[in-house]
Coordinates of C-alpha atoms in Angstrom, one line a residue:
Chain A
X32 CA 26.4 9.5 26.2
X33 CA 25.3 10.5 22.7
X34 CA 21.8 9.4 21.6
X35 CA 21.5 8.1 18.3
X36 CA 19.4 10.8 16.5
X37 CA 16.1 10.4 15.1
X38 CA 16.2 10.3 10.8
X39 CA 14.6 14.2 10.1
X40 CA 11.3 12.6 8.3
X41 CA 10.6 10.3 11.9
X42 CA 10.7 13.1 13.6
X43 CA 8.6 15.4 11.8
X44 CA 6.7 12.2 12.1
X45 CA 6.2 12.7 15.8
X46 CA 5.9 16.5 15.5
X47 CA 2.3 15.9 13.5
X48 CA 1.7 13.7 15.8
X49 CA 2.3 15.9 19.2
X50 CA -0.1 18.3 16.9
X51 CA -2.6 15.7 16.6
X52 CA -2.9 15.5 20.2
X53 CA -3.5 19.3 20.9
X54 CA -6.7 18.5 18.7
X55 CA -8.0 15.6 20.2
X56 CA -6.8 13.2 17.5
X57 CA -4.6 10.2 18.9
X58 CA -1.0 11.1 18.1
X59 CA 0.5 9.5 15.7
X60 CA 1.9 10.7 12.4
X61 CA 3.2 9.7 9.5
X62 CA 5.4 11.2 6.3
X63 CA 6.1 10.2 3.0
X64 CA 9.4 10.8 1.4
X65 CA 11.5 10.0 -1.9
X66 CA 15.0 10.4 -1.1
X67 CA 15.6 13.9 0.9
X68 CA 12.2 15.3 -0.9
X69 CA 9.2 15.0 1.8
X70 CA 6.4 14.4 -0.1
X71 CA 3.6 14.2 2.6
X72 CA 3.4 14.8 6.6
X73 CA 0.3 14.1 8.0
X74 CA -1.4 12.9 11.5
X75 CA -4.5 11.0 12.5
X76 CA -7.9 12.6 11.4
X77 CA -10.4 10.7 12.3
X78 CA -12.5 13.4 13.7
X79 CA -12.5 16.4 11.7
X80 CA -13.5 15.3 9.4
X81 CA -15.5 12.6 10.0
X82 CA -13.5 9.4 8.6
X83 CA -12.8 5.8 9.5
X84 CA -10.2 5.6 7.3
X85 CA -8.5 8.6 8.9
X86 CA -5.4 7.1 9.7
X87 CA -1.9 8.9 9.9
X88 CA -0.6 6.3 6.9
X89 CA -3.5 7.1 4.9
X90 CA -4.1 10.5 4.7
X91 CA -0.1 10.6 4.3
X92 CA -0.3 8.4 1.3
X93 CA -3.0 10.0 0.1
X94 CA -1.6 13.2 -0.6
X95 CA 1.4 12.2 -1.3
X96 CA -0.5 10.1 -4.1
X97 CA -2.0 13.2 -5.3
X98 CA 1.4 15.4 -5.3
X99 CA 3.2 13.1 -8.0
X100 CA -0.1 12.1 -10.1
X101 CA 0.0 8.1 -9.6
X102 CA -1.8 6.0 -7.1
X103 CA 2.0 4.2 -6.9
X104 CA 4.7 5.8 -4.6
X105 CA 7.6 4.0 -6.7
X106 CA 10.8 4.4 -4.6
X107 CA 8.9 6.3 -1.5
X108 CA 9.2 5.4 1.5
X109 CA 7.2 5.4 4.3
X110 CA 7.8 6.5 8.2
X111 CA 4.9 6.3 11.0
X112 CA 5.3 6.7 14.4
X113 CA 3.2 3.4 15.5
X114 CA 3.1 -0.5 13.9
X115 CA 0.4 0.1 11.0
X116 CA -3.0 -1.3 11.5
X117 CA -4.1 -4.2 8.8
X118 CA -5.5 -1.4 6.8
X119 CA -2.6 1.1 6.4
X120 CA -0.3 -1.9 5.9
X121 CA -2.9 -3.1 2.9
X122 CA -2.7 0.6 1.7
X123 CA 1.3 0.5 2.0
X124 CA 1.5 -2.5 0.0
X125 CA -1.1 -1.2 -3.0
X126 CA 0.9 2.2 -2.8
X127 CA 4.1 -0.1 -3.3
X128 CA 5.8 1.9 -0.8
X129 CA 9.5 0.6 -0.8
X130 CA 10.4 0.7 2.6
X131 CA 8.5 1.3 6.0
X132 CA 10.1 2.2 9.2
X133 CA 8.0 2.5 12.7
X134 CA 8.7 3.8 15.8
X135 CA 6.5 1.7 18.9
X136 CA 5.2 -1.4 17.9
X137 CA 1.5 -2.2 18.5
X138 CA 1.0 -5.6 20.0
X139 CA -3.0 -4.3 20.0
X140 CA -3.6 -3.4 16.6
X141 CA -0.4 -3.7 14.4
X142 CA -0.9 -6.1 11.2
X143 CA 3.3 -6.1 10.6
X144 CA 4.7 -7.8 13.2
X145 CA 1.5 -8.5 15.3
X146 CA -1.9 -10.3 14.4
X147 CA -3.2 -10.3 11.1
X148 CA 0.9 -9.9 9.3
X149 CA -0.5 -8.8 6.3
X150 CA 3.1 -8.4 4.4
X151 CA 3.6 -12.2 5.4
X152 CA 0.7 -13.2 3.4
X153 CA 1.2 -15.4 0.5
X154 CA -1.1 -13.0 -1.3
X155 CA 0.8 -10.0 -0.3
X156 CA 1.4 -8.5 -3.8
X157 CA 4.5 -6.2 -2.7
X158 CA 5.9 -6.0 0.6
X159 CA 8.1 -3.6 1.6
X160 CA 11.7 -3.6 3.8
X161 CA 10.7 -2.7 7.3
X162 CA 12.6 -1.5 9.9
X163 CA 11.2 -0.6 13.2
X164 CA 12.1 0.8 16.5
X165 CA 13.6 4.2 15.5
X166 CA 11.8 6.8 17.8
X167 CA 10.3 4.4 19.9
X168 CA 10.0 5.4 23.2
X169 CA 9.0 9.1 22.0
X170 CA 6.6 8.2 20.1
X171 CA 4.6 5.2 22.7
X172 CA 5.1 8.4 25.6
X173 CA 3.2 10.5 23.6
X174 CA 0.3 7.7 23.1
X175 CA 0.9 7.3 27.0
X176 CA 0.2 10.7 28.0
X177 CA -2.7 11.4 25.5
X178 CA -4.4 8.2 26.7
X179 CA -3.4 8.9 30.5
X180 CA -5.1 12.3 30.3
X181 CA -8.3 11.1 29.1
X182 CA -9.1 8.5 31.5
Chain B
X116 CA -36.9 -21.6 -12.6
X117 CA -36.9 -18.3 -10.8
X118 CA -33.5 -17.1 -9.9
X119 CA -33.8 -15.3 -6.1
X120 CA -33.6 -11.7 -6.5
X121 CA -30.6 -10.1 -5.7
X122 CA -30.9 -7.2 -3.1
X123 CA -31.5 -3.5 -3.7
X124 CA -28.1 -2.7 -2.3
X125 CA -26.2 -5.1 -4.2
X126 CA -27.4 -4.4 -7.7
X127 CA -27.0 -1.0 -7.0
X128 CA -23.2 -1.7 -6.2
X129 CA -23.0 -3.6 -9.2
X130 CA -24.3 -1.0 -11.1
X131 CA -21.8 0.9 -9.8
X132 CA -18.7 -1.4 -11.1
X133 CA -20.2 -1.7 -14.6
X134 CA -20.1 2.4 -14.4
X135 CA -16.6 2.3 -13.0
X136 CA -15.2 -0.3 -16.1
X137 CA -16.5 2.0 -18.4
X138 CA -14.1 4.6 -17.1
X139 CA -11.2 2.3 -17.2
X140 CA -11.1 1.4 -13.4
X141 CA -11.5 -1.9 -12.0
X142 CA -15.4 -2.7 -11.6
X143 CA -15.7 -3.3 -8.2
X144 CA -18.8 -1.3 -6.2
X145 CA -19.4 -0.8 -2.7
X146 CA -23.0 0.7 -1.0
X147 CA -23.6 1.8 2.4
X148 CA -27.1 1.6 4.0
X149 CA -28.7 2.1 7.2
X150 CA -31.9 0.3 7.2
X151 CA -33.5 1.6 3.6
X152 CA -31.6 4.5 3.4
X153 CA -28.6 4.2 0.8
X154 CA -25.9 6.3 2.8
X155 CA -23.2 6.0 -0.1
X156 CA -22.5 4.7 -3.5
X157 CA -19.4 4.3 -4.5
X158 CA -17.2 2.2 -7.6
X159 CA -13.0 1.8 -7.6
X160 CA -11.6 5.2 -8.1
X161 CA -7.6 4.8 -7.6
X162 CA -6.6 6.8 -11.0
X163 CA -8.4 9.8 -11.0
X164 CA -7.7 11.2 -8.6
X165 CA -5.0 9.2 -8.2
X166 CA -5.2 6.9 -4.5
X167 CA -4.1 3.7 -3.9
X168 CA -6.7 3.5 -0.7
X169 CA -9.4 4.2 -3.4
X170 CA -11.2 0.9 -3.3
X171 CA -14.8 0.9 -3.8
X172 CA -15.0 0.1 -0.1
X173 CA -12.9 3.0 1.3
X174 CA -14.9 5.6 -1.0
X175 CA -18.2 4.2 0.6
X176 CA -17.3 4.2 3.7
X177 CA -15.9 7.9 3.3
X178 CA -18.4 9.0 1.9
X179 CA -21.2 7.6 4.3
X180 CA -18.9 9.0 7.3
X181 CA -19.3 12.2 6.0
X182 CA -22.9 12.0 5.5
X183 CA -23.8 11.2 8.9
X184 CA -20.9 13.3 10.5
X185 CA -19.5 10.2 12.5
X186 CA -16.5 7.9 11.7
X187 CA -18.5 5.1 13.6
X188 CA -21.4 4.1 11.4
X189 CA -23.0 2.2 14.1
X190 CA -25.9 0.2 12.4
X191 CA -25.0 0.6 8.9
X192 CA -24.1 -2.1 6.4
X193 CA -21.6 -2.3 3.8
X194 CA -22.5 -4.3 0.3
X195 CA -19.4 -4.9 -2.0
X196 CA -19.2 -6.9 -5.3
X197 CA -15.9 -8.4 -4.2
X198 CA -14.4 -10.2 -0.9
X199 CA -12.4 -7.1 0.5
X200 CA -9.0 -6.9 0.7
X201 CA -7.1 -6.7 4.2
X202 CA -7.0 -2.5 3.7
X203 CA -10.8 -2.7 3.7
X204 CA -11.3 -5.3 5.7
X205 CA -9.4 -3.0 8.6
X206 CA -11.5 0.0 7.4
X207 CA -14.7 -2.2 7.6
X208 CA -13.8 -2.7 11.0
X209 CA -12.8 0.9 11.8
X210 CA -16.1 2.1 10.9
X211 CA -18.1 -0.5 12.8
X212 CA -19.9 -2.1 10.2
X213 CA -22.8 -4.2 11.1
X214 CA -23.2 -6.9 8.6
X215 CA -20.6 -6.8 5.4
X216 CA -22.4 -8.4 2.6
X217 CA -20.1 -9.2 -0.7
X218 CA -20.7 -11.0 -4.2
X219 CA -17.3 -12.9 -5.2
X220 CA -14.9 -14.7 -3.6
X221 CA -10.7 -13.3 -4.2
X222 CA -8.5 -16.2 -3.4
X223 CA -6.3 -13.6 -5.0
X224 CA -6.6 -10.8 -2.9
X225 CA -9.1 -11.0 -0.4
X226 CA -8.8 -10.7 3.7
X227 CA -11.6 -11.9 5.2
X228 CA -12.1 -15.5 4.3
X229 CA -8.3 -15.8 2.7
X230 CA -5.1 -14.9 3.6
X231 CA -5.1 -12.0 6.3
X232 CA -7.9 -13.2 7.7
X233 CA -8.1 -9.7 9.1
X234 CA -11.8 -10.2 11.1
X235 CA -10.4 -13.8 13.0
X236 CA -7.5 -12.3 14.5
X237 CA -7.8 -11.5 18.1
X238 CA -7.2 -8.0 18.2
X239 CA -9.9 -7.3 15.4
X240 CA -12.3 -4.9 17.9
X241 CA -14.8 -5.3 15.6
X242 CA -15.9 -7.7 13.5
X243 CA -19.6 -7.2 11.4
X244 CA -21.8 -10.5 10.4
X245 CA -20.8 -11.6 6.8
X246 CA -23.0 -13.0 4.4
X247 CA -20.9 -14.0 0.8
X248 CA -22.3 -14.9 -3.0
X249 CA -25.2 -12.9 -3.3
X250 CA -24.8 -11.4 -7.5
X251 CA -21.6 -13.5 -7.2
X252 CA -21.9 -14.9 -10.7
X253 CA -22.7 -11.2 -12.1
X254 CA -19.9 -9.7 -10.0
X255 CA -17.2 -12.1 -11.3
X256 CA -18.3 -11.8 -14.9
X257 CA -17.8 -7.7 -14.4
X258 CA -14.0 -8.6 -13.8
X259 CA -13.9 -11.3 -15.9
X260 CA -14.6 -9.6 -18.7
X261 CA -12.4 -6.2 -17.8
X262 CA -9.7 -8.3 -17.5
X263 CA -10.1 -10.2 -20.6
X264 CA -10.4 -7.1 -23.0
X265 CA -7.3 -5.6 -21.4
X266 CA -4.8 -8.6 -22.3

């Protein structure tokens, strides 16, 4: 049996976010790419320092942002290891991000295919092509064990 | 006729969008408090440097983060000239804001009585009190008339 492989930017993806965990930050990660070039790889940060909006997307698109001198990523795409929260799929769409793939899904807090569906809004000013699923199980056993050995 | 003041907090945020229209960004302000205490002041800022998470909202809440060394501003409030959009919304959330307080209505863009409807959806883990259209008329005319001397 050959397992399909994870796309290179996914799984430096879940390589921030295995690092995340080693610092207490909940492990997911998230890079930004335009064709092969990786523009940003980043993981949750929440902590350190001190930010709500410290999310893996966000401090991905952020820099990446910064690197080509335009707060729109035209023709960047965007991979995270977990179903983005209402506010990093709102910051995906204002980035334009062109397409968005996700490992694990997030019946709990995911605004794509869960709850508040921000890219199905009528508002929604660009949405991007999603595709999910690549990296999955990796990606939730590392939320698994993080959360596992803190309880 | 006396018209009812509007609060400390709020003109201070709309001070803050007339700044930010001077600068060529979209005049939107956001202030934190906590009690009397004005934690953050912040205007749109997604050009320089260039961010597409920099809402007025996002900067705040930053900012305020910083300031008291917590991403959870437990007991703070947010003020914001606008109805937030579903990336603030989720950010609003993130932080724990206690009461969100915000001028205009956006049919157009906004989250939280419009289209995402970010704070009604069941997973939302924390939604703050909302008050809407205090310095609405002032906080529209701000965008009005940006928008209007850029066609």
């Amino acid at each position: 049996m050959t397992k399909w492989p994870i796309p290179h930017a996914m799984q430096l993806a879940l390589d921030a976010a295995r690092a995340a965990a080693a610092e207490g930050e909940v492990p997911i990660g998230a890079v930004v790419t335009r064709g092969d070039e990786v523009l940003a790889v980043a993981a949750n940060r929440t902590r350190t320092p001190p930010d709500p909006t410290g999310h893996a997307e966000i401090v991905a698109l952020r820099e990446a942002a910064a690197k080509l001198g335009s707060e729109r990523l035209i023709g960047c795409d965007l991979y995270v290891t977990l179903e983005p929260c209402a506010m990093c799929a709102g910051a995906i769409s204002h980035a334009r991000i062109a397409r968005l793939y996700y490992a694990a899904p997030d019946p709990k807090g995911g605004a794509v295919e869960h709850g508040a569906l921000v890219f199905e809004q009528k508002q929604c000013l660009h949405k991007p092509e999603v595709y999910a699923g690549m990296g999955e199980s990796e990606a939730a056993e590392l939320l698994r064990d993080f959360f596992k050995a803190r309880r």
